[in-house]
Tab-separated table of N, CA and C in Angstrom:
chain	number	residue	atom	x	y	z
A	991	UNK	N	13.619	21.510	-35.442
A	991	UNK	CA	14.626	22.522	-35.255
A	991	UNK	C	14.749	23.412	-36.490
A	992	UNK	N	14.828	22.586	-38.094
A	992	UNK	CA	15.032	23.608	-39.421
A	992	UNK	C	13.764	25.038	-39.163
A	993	UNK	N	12.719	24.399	-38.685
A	993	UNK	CA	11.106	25.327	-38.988
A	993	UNK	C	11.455	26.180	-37.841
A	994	UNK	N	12.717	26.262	-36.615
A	994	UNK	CA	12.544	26.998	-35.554
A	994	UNK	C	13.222	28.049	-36.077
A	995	UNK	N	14.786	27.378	-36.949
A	995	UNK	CA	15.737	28.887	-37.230
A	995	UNK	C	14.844	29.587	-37.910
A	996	UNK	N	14.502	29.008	-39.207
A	996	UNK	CA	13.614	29.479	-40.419
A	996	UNK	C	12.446	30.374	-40.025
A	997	UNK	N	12.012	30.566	-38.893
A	997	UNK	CA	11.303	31.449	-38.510
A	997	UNK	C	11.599	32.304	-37.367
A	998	UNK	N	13.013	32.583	-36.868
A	998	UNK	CA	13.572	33.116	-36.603
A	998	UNK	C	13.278	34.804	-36.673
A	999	UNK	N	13.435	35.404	-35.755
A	999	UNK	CA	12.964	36.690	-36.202
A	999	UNK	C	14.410	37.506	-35.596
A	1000	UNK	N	15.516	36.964	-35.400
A	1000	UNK	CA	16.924	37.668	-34.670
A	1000	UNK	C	17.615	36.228	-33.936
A	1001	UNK	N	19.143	36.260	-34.091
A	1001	UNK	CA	19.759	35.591	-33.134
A	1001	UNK	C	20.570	36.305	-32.635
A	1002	UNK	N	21.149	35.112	-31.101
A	1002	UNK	CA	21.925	35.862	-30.743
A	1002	UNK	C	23.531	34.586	-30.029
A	1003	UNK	N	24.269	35.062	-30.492
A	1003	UNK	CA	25.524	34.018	-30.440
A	1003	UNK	C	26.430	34.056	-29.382
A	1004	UNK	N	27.227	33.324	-29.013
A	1004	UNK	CA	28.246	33.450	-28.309
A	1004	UNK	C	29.860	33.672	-29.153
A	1005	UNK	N	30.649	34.478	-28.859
A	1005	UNK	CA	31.828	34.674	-29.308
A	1005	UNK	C	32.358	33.325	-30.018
A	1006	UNK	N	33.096	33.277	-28.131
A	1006	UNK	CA	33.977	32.038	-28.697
A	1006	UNK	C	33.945	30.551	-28.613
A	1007	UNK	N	34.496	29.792	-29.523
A	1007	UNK	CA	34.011	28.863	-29.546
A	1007	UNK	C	32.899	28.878	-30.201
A	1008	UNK	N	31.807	29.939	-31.121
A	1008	UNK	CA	31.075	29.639	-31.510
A	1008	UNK	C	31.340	30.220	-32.988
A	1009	UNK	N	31.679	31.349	-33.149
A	1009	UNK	CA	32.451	32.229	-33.761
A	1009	UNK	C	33.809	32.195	-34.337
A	1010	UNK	N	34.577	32.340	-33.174
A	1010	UNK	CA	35.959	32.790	-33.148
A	1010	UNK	C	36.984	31.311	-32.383
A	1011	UNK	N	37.700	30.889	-32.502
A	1011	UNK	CA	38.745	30.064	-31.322
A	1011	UNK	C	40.022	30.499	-31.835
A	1012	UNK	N	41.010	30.495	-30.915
A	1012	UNK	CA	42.053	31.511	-30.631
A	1012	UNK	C	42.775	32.153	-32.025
A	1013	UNK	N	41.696	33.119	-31.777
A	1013	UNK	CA	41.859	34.520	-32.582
A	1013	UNK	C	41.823	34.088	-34.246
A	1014	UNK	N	40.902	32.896	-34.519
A	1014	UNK	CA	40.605	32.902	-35.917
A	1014	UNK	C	39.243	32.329	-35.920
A	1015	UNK	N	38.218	32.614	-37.367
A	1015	UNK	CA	37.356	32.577	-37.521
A	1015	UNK	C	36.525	31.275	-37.722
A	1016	UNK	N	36.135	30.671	-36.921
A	1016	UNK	CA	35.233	29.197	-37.429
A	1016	UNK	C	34.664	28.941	-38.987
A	1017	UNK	N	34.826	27.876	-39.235
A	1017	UNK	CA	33.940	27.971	-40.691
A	1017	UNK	C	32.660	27.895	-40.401
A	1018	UNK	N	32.327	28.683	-41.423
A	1018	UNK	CA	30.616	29.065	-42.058
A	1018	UNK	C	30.484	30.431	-41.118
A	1019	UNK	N	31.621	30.881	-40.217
A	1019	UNK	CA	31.240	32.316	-39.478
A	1019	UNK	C	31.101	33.785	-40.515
A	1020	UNK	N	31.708	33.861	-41.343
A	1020	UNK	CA	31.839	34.392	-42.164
A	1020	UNK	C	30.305	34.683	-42.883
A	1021	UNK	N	30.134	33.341	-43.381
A	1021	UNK	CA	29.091	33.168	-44.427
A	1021	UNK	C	27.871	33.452	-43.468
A	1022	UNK	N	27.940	33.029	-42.318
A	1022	UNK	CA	26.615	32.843	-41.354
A	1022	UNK	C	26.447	34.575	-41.478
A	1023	UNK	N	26.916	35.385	-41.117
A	1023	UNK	CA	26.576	36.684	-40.613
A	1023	UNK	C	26.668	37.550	-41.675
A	1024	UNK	N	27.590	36.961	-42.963
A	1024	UNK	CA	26.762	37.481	-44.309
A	1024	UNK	C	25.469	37.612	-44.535
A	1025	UNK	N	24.786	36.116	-44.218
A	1025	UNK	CA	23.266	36.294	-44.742
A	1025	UNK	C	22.364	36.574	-43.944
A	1026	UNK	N	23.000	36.931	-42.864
A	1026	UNK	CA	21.944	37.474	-42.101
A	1026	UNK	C	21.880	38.656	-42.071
A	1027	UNK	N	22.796	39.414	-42.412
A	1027	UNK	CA	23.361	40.702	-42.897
A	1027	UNK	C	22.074	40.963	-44.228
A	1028	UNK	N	22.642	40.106	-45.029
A	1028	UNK	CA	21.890	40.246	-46.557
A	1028	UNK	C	20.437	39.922	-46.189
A	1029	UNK	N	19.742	39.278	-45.707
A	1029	UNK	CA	18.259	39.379	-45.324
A	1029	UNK	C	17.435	40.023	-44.464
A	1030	UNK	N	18.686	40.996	-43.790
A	1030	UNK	CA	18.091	42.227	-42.906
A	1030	UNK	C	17.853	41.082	-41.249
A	1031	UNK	N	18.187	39.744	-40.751
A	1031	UNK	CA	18.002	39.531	-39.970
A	1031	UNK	C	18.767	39.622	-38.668
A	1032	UNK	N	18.124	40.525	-37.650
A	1032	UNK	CA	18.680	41.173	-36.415
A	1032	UNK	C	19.645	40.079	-35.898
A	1033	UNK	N	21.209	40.082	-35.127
A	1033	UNK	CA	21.591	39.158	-34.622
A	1033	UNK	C	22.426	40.163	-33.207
A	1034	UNK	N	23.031	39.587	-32.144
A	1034	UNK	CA	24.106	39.706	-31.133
A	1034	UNK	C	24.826	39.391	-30.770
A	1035	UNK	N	25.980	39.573	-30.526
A	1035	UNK	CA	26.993	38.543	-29.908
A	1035	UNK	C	26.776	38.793	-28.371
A	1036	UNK	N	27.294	37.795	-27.987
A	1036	UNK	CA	27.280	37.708	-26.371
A	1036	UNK	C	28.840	37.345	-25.825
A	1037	UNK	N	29.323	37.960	-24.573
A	1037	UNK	CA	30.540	36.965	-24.308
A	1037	UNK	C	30.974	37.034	-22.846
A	1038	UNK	N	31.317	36.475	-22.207
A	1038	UNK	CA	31.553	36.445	-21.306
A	1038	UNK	C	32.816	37.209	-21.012
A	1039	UNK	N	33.727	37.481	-21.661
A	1039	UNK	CA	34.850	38.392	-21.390
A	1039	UNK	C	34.790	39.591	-20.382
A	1040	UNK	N	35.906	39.595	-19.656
A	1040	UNK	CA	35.650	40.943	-18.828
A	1040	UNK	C	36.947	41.597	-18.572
A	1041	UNK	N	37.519	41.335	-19.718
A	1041	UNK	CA	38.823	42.370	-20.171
A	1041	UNK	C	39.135	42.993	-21.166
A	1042	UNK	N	38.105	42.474	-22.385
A	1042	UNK	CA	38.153	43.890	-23.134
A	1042	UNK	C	37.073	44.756	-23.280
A	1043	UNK	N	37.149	45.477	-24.058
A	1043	UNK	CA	36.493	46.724	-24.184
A	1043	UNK	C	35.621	46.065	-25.599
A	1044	UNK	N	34.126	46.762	-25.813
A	1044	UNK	CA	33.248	46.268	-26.932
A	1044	UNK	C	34.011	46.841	-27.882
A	1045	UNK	N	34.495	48.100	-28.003
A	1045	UNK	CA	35.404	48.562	-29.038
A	1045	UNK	C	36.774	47.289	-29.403
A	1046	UNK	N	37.373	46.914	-28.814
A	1046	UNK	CA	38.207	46.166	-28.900
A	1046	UNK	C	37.866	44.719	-29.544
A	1047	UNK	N	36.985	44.109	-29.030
A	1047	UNK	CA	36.310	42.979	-29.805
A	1047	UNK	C	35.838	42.869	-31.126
A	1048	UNK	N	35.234	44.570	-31.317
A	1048	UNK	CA	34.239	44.973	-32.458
A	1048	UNK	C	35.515	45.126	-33.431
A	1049	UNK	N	36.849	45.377	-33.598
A	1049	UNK	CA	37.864	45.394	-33.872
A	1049	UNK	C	38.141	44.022	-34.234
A	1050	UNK	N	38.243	43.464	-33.633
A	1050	UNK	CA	39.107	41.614	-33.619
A	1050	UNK	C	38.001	40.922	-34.491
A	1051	UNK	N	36.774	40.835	-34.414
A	1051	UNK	CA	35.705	40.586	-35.566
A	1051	UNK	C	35.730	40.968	-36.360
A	1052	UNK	N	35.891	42.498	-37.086
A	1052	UNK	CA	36.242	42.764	-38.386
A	1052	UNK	C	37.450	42.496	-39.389
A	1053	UNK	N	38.645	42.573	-38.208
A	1053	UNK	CA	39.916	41.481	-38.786
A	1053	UNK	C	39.634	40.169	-39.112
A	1054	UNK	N	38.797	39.869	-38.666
A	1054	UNK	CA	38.374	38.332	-38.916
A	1054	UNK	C	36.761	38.594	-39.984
A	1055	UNK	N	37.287	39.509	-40.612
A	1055	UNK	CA	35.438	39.899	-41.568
A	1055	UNK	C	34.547	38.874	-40.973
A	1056	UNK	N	34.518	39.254	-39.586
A	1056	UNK	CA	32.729	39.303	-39.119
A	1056	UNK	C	32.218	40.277	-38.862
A	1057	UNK	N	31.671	41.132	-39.618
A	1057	UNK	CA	30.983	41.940	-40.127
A	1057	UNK	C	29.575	42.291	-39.064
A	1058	UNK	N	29.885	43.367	-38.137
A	1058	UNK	CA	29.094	43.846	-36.826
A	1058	UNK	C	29.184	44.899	-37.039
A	1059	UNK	N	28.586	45.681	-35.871
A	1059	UNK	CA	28.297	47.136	-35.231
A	1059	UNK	C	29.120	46.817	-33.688
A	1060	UNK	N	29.801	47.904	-33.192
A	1060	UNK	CA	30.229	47.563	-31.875
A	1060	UNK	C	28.918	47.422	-30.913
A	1061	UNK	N	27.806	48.140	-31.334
A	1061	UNK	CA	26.668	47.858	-30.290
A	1061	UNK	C	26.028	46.518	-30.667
A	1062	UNK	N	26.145	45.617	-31.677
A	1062	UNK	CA	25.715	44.657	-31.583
A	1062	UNK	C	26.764	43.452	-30.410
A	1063	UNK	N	27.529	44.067	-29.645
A	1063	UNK	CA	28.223	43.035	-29.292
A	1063	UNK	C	28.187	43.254	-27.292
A	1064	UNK	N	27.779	42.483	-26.752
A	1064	UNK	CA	27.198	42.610	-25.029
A	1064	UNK	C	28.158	42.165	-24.592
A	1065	UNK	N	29.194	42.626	-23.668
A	1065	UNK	CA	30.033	41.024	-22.954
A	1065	UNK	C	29.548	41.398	-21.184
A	1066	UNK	N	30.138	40.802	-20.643
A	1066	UNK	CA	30.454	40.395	-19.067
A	1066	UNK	C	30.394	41.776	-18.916
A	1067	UNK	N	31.902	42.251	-18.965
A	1067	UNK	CA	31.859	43.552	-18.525
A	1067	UNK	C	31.201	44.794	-18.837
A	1068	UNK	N	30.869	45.143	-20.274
A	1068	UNK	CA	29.872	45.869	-20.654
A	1068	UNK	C	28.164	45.721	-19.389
A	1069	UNK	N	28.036	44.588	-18.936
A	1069	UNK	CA	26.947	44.412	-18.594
A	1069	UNK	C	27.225	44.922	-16.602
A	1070	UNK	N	28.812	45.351	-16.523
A	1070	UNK	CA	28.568	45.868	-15.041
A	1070	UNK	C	28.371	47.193	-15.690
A	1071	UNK	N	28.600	48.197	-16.737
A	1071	UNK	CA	28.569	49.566	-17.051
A	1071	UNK	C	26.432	50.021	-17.205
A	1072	UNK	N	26.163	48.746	-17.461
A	1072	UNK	CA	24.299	48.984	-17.626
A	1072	UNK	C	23.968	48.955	-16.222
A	1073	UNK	N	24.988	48.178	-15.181
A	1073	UNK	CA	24.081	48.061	-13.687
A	1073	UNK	C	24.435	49.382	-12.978
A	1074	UNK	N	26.077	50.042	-13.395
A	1074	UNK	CA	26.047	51.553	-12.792
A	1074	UNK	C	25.279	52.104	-13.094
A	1075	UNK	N	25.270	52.231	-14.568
A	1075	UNK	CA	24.444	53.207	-15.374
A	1075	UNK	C	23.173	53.604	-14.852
A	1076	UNK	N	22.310	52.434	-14.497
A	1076	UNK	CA	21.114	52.008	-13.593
A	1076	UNK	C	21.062	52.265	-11.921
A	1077	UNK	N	21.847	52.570	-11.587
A	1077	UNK	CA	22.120	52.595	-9.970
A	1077	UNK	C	22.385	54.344	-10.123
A	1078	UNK	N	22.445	54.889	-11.309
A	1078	UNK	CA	22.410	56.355	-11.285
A	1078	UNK	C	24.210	57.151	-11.150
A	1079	UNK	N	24.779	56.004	-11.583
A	1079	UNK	CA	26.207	56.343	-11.899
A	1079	UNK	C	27.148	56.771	-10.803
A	1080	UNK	N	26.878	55.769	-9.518
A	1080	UNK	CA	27.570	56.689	-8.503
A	1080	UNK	C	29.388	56.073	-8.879
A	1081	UNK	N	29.662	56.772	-8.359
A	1081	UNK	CA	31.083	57.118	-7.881
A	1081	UNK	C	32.023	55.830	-7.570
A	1082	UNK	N	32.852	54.922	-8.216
A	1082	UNK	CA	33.187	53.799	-8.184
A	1082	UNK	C	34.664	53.821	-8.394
A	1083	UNK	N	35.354	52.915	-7.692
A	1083	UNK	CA	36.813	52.534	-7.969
A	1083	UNK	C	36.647	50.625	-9.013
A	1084	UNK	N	37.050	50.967	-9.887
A	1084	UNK	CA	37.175	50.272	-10.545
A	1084	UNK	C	38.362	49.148	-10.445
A	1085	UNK	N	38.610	48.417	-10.675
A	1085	UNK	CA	39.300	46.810	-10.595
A	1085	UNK	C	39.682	46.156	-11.645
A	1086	UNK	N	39.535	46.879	-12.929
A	1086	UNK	CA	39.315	46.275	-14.156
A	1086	UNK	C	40.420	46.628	-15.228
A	1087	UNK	N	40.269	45.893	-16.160
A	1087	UNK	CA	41.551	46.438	-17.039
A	1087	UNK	C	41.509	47.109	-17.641
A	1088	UNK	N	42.981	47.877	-18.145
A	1088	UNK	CA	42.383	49.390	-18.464
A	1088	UNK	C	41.514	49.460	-20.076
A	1089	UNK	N	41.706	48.198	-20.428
A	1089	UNK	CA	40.994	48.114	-22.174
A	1089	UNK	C	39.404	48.349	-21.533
A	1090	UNK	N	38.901	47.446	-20.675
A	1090	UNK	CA	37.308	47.764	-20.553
A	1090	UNK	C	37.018	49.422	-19.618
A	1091	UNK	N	37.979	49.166	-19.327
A	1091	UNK	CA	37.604	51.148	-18.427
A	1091	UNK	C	37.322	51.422	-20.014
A	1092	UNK	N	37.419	51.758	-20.721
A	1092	UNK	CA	36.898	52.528	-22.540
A	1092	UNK	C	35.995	52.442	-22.018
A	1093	UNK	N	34.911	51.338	-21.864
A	1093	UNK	CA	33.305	50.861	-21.720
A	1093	UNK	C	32.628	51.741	-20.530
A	1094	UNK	N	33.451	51.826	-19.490
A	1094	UNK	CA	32.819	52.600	-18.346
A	1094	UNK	C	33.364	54.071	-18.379
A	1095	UNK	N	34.113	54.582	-19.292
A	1095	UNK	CA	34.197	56.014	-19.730
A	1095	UNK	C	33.285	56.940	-20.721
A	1096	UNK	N	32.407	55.921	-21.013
A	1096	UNK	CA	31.298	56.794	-22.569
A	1096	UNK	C	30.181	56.835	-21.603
């Protein structure tokens, strides 16, 4: 497993519970995405959420100095805005809360 990270060429994480648990930062989260930061190695978050907005998360991680890009971060709902996007953007009534409508407005 050491020789698998160690040659690692990008990871990619889950929020919570891996990261984050209710609304504070795990230890070594901090330090983890420092050095991957500092060695130039590509990473993502992933999450299953489908009520906020990537802006909103990308927010709640930096309060918690985890140190991202809002495009490094994919969730649930972000991933119905790639299947419109892909279907050629038709015309949709949405169901969702108004924090992730942000995601399906850009």
């Amino acid at each position: 497993m050491k020789d698998r990270i160690k040659n690692a060429k990008g990871f990619l994480f889950d929020i919570d519970g891996v990261f984050t648990q209710s609304g504070k930062p795990l230890p070594g989260a901090t330090y983890t995405i420092n050095t991957l930061l500092s060695k130039r190695i590509p990473f993502r978050f992933l999450t299953n959420t489908t009520t906020k907005s990537r802006r909103t998360l990308h927010k709640e991680l930096l309060k918690l100095e985890i140190n991202c890009k809002e495009d490094d971060i994919f969730s649930a709902g972000y991933s119905g805005v790639n299947v419109i996007r892909n279907l050629g953007s038709p015309s949709c009534t949405l169901f969702i809360s108004e924090d992730l409508k942000r995601d399906y407005s850009r």
